[in-house]
GROMACS .gro file of C-alpha atoms in nm:
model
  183
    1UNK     CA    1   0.000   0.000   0.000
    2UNK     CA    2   0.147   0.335  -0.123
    3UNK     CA    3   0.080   0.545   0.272
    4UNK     CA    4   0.181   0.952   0.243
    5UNK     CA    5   0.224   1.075   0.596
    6UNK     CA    6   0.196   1.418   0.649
    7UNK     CA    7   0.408   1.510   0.964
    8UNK     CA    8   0.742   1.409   1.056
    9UNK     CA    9   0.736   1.418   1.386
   10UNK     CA   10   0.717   1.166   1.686
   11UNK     CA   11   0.357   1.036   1.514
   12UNK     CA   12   0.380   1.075   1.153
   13UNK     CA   13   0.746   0.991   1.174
   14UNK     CA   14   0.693   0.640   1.386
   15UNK     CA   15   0.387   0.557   1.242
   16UNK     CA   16   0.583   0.575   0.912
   17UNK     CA   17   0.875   0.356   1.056
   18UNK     CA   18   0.613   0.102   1.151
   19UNK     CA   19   0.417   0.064   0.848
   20UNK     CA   20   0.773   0.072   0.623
   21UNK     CA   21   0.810  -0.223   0.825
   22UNK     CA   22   0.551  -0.418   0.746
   23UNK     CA   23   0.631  -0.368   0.429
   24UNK     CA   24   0.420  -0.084   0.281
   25UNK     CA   25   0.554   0.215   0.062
   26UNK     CA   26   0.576   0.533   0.277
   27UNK     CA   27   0.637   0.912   0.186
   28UNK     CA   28   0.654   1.126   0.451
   29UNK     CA   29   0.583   1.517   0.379
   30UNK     CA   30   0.692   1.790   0.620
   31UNK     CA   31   0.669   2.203   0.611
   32UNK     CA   32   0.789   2.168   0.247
   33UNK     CA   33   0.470   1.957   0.134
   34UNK     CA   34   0.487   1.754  -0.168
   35UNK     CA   35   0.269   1.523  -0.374
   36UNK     CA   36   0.075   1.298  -0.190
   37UNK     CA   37  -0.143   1.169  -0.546
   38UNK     CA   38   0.004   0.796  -0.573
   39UNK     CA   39  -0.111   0.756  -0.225
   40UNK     CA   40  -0.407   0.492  -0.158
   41UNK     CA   41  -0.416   0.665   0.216
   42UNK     CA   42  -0.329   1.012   0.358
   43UNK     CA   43  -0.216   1.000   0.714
   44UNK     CA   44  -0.239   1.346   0.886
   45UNK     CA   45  -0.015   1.385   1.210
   46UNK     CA   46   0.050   1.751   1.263
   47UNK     CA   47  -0.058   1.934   1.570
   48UNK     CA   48  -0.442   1.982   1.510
   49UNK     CA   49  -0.410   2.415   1.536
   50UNK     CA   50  -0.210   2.319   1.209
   51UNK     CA   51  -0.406   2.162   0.961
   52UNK     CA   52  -0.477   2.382   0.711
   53UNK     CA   53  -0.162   2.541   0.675
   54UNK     CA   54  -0.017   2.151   0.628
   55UNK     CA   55  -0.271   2.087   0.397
   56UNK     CA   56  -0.210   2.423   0.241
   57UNK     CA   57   0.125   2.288   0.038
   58UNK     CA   58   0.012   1.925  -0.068
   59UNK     CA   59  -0.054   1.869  -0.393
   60UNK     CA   60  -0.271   1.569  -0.509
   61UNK     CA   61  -0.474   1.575  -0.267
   62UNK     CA   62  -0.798   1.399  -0.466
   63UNK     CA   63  -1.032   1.205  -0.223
   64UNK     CA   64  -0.816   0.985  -0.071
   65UNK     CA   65  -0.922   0.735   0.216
   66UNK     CA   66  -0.712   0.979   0.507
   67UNK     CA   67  -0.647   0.889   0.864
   68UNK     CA   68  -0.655   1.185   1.101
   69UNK     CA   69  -0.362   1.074   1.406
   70UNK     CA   70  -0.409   1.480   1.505
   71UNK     CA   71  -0.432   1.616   1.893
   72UNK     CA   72  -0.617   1.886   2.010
   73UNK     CA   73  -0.403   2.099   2.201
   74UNK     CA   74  -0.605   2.469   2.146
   75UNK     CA   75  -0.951   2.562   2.026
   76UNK     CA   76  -1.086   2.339   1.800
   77UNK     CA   77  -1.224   2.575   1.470
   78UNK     CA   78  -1.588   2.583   1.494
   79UNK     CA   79  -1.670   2.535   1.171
   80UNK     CA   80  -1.644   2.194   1.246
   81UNK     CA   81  -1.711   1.935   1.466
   82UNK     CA   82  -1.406   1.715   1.516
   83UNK     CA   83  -1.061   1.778   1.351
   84UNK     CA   84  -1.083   1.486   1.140
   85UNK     CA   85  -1.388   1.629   0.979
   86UNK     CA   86  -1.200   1.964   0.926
   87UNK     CA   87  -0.918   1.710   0.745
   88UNK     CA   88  -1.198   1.566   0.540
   89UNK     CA   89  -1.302   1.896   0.432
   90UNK     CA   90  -0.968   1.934   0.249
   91UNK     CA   91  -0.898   1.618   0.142
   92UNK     CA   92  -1.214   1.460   0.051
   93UNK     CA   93  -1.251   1.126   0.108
   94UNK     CA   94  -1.365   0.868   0.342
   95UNK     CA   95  -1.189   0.943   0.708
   96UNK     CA   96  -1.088   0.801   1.001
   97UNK     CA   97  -0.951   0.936   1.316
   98UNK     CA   98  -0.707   0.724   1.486
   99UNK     CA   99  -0.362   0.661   1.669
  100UNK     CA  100  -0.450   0.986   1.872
  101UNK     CA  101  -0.493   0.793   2.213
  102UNK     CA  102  -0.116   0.617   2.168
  103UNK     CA  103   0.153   0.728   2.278
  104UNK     CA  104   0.402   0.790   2.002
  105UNK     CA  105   0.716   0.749   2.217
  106UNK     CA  106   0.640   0.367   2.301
  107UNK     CA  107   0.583   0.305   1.925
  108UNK     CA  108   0.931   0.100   1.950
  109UNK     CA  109   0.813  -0.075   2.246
  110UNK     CA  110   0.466  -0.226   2.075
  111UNK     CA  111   0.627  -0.562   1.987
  112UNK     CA  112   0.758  -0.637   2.345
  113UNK     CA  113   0.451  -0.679   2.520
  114UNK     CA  114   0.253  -0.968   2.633
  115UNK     CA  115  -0.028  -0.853   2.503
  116UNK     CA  116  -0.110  -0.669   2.199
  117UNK     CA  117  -0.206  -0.318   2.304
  118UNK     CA  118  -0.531  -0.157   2.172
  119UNK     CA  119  -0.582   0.124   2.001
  120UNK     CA  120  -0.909   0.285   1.950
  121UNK     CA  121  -1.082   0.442   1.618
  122UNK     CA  122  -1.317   0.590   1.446
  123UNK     CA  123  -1.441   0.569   1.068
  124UNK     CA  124  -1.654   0.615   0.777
  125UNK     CA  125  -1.756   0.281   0.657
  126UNK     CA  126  -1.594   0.340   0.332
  127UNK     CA  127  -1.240   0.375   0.554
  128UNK     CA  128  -1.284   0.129   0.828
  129UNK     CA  129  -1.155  -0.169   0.678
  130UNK     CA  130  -0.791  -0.018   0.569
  131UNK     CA  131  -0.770   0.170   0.917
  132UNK     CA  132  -0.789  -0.144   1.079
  133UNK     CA  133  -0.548  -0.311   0.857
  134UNK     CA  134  -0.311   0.014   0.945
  135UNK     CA  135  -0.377  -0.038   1.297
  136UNK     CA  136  -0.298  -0.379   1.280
  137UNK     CA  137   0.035  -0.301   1.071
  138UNK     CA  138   0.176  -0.052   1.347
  139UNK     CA  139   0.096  -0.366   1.575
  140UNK     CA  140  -0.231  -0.243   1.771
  141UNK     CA  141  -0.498  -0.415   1.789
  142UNK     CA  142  -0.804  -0.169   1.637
  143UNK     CA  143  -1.132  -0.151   1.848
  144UNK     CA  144  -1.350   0.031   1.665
  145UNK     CA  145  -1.588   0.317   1.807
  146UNK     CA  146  -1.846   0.408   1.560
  147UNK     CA  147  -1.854   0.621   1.271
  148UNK     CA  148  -1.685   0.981   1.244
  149UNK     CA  149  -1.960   1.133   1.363
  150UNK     CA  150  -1.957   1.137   1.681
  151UNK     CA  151  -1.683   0.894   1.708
  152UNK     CA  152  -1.407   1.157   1.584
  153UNK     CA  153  -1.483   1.428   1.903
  154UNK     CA  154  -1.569   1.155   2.116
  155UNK     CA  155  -1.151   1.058   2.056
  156UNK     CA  156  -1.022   1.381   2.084
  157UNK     CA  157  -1.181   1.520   2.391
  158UNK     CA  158  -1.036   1.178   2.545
  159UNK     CA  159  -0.695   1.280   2.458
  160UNK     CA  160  -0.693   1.533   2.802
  161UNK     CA  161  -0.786   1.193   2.978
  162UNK     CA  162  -0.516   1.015   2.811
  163UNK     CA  163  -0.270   1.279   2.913
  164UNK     CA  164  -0.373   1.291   3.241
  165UNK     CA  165  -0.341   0.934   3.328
  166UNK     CA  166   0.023   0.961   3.197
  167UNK     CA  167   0.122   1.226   3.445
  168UNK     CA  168  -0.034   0.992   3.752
  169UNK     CA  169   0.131   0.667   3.603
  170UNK     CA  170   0.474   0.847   3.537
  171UNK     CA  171   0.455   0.801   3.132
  172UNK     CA  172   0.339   0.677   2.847
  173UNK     CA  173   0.141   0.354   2.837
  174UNK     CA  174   0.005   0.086   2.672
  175UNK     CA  175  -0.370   0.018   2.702
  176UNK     CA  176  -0.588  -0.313   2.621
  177UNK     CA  177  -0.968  -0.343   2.612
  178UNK     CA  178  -1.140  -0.678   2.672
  179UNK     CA  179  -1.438  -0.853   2.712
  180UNK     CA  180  -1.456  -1.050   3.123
  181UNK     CA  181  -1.208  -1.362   3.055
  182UNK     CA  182  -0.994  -1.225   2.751
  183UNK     CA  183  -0.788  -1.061   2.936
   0.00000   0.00000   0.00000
């Protein structure tokens, strides 16, 4: 699969790692932008107060199925209701929101544990099925939340919650949902 990942970063940048090593084809874009039209799947990992001005130099940009990994960190615009649907509304095709309750920095560490962790997302039907597949690339385990709408804010306004738990635990962590006896 041909993945453009726009952000280098701690998320776009290990996501990218991970995926190139499961054996996909990935171009990662930074400040410069680039060409993102051979890609089957956009991923968007820049700060979410950034978006537009990311977006702003890609080129090929045609409807693509597009991930949205972004954090909110400042006012959401209120034009619309989540971030990923403010990435949709550039983009254009079917989205997903995703890999924005991980923690980047224990991307190397996904492999080691006795469990595969979860990671929870988000999607229009037409881009659940390759989201999953991407989540199960990076090595997650995808548990799926509903569609974008209102799964996309529901994700994001967890992401305080995720921080928080960090500071009391002392760091980033894995997490794992389960039914009673899986676990």
């Amino acid at each position: 699969m041909n993945i453009t990942v726009i952000g280098r970063g701690h998320v776009g940048g290990g996501l990218a790692r991970l995926w190139d090593k499961a054996g996909h084809e990935v171009r990662t874009l930074g400040r410069d932008g680039g060409d993102a039209s051979d890609a089957d799947v956009v991923v968007m990992a820049v700060p979410g107060n950034q978006i537009a001005e990311a977006l702003r130099g890609v080129t090929g940009l045609n409807g693509q199925v597009t991930i949205d990994a972004t954090n909110l960190y400042s006012e959401r615009d209120p034009a619309f209701p989540s971030l990923a649907h403010q990435v949709k509304s550039i983009v254009g095709g079917p989205t997903a929101k995703s890999f924005n309750t991980v923690f980047a920095s224990a991307y190397d560490q996904i492999g080691t544990q006795r469990v595969t962790p979860s990671n929870l997302y988000a999607a229009e039907p037409a881009a659940k099925d390759l989201t999953a597949r991407l989540i199960t690339d990076a090595g997650f385990d995808p548990l799926y939340v509903g569609d974008l709408d209102p799964g996309a804010r529901l994700l994001e306004d967890s992401s305080g919650l995720t921080r928080a738990l960090a500071g009391q635990i002392g760091g980033p962590f894995f997490y794992r949902y389960g039914r009673p006896g899986e676990l």
